[in-house]
Each structure stands twice: as structure tokens, then as C-alpha cells.
Coordinates of C-alpha atoms in Angstrom, one line a residue:
T4 CA -88.3 -14.6 36.5
T5 CA -85.4 -16.9 36.8
S6 CA -82.2 -16.3 34.6
A7 CA -80.8 -19.4 33.3
P8 CA -77.0 -19.5 32.0
L9 CA -76.8 -18.6 28.2
R10 CA -74.0 -20.8 27.6
C11 CA -73.7 -24.7 27.8
D12 CA -70.8 -24.5 30.3
G13 CA -72.9 -22.5 32.8
R14 CA -71.4 -19.2 32.2
S15 CA -73.4 -16.1 32.0
H16 CA -73.3 -13.8 28.7
G17 CA -70.9 -11.5 30.1
E18 CA -68.8 -14.1 32.0
I19 CA -65.4 -14.8 30.6
R20 CA -63.3 -18.0 31.2
S21 CA -60.2 -18.1 33.3
I22 CA -57.2 -18.2 31.5
K23 CA -54.0 -19.9 32.7
L24 CA -50.5 -19.8 31.0
T25 CA -47.9 -22.3 31.6
F26 CA -44.3 -22.1 30.3
G27 CA -41.7 -24.8 29.9
R28 CA -39.1 -26.4 27.6
T29 CA -39.7 -29.4 25.2
I30 CA -37.1 -32.1 25.0
H31 CA -35.4 -30.3 22.3
G32 CA -34.8 -27.3 24.2
R33 CA -37.5 -25.1 22.5
A34 CA -39.8 -23.1 24.7
E35 CA -43.3 -24.1 25.1
C36 CA -46.4 -22.0 26.3
T37 CA -49.7 -23.8 27.0
V38 CA -52.7 -21.5 27.3
Q39 CA -55.8 -23.1 29.1
Y40 CA -59.2 -21.4 28.8
G41 CA -61.5 -22.6 31.3
S42 CA -61.5 -26.1 32.3
S43 CA -61.5 -27.7 28.8
T44 CA -59.9 -25.7 26.0
R45 CA -56.2 -25.8 25.7
T46 CA -53.7 -24.7 23.0
V47 CA -49.9 -25.3 22.8
S48 CA -47.3 -23.2 21.1
I49 CA -43.6 -23.6 20.6
I50 CA -41.5 -20.7 20.4
T51 CA -38.1 -20.6 18.8
C52 CA -35.7 -17.8 17.9
E53 CA -32.4 -17.3 16.2
L54 CA -30.0 -14.4 17.1
V55 CA -28.1 -13.1 14.1
P56 CA -25.6 -10.2 14.2
P57 CA -26.6 -7.0 12.6
T58 CA -25.2 -6.4 9.1
N59 CA -23.9 -2.9 10.0
V60 CA -22.3 -4.1 13.5
D61 CA -19.7 -1.2 13.3
T62 CA -22.1 1.7 12.6
R63 CA -25.5 0.4 13.9
P64 CA -24.8 -2.3 16.5
N65 CA -28.3 -2.1 18.1
D66 CA -30.2 -2.5 14.8
G67 CA -32.1 -5.9 14.2
V68 CA -35.2 -7.5 13.1
I69 CA -37.9 -9.5 14.7
V70 CA -40.0 -11.9 12.5
F71 CA -43.1 -13.5 13.7
N72 CA -44.4 -16.8 11.9
V73 CA -47.4 -18.6 12.7
D74 CA -48.1 -22.0 11.5
L75 CA -51.6 -23.3 12.4
S76 CA -53.0 -26.8 12.4
P77 CA -55.9 -27.1 10.1
M78 CA -57.7 -28.1 13.5
G79 CA -57.1 -24.7 14.8
C80 CA -59.6 -23.0 12.2
M81 CA -61.6 -24.7 9.7
G82 CA -60.9 -22.2 7.2
Y83 CA -57.1 -22.3 7.4
E84 CA -55.1 -24.1 4.6
A85 CA -52.0 -25.5 6.2
G86 CA -48.8 -24.2 4.5
G87 CA -50.7 -21.6 2.6
G88 CA -49.5 -18.6 4.2
G89 CA -52.8 -17.4 5.2

């Protein structure tokens, strides 16, 4: 018997696509990361941050908070509503 690839891009069922990460800066000085899956799928993200001194700098100088916010385009997921917080 001959076993044909199960996926339209020629990969077998258990074969994963290669992943390539590229880091850079935008013209506005923000960090950018491009993720490429295989040869045809790409996603781009922009990373920003703000450093704020702790409120209790005298007693707890190493305390802080990290907040992640994800804003997806409706093209990223058909079930996602832009600006809906979901």
C-alpha cells in the first residue's frame, strides 16, 4: 500500500510545520515579532510596555504588576468580536 500525505501541504498527520521567529522594531520604536509557520502562514504582533514605579517604593521597591492585553483582528478568529474583551 502507498501512504499519501493527509494534508494538502504535503505533511503527514504527525508532522508539524517549521516555526520561525523574527524580532525587530517598528518605525515608532515599538517591538515587533513576526511568527512564520511553514512557508505560508504568518502573524505579526506589536509589543509595548510602560514602566511605572511601585506605589510603596520605600517599603517594597521590588513589587510590581505585569499586565498582558491581547487585541485580535477579526481576521484572526471568525468568532472574535473586536473590542469585545473576549
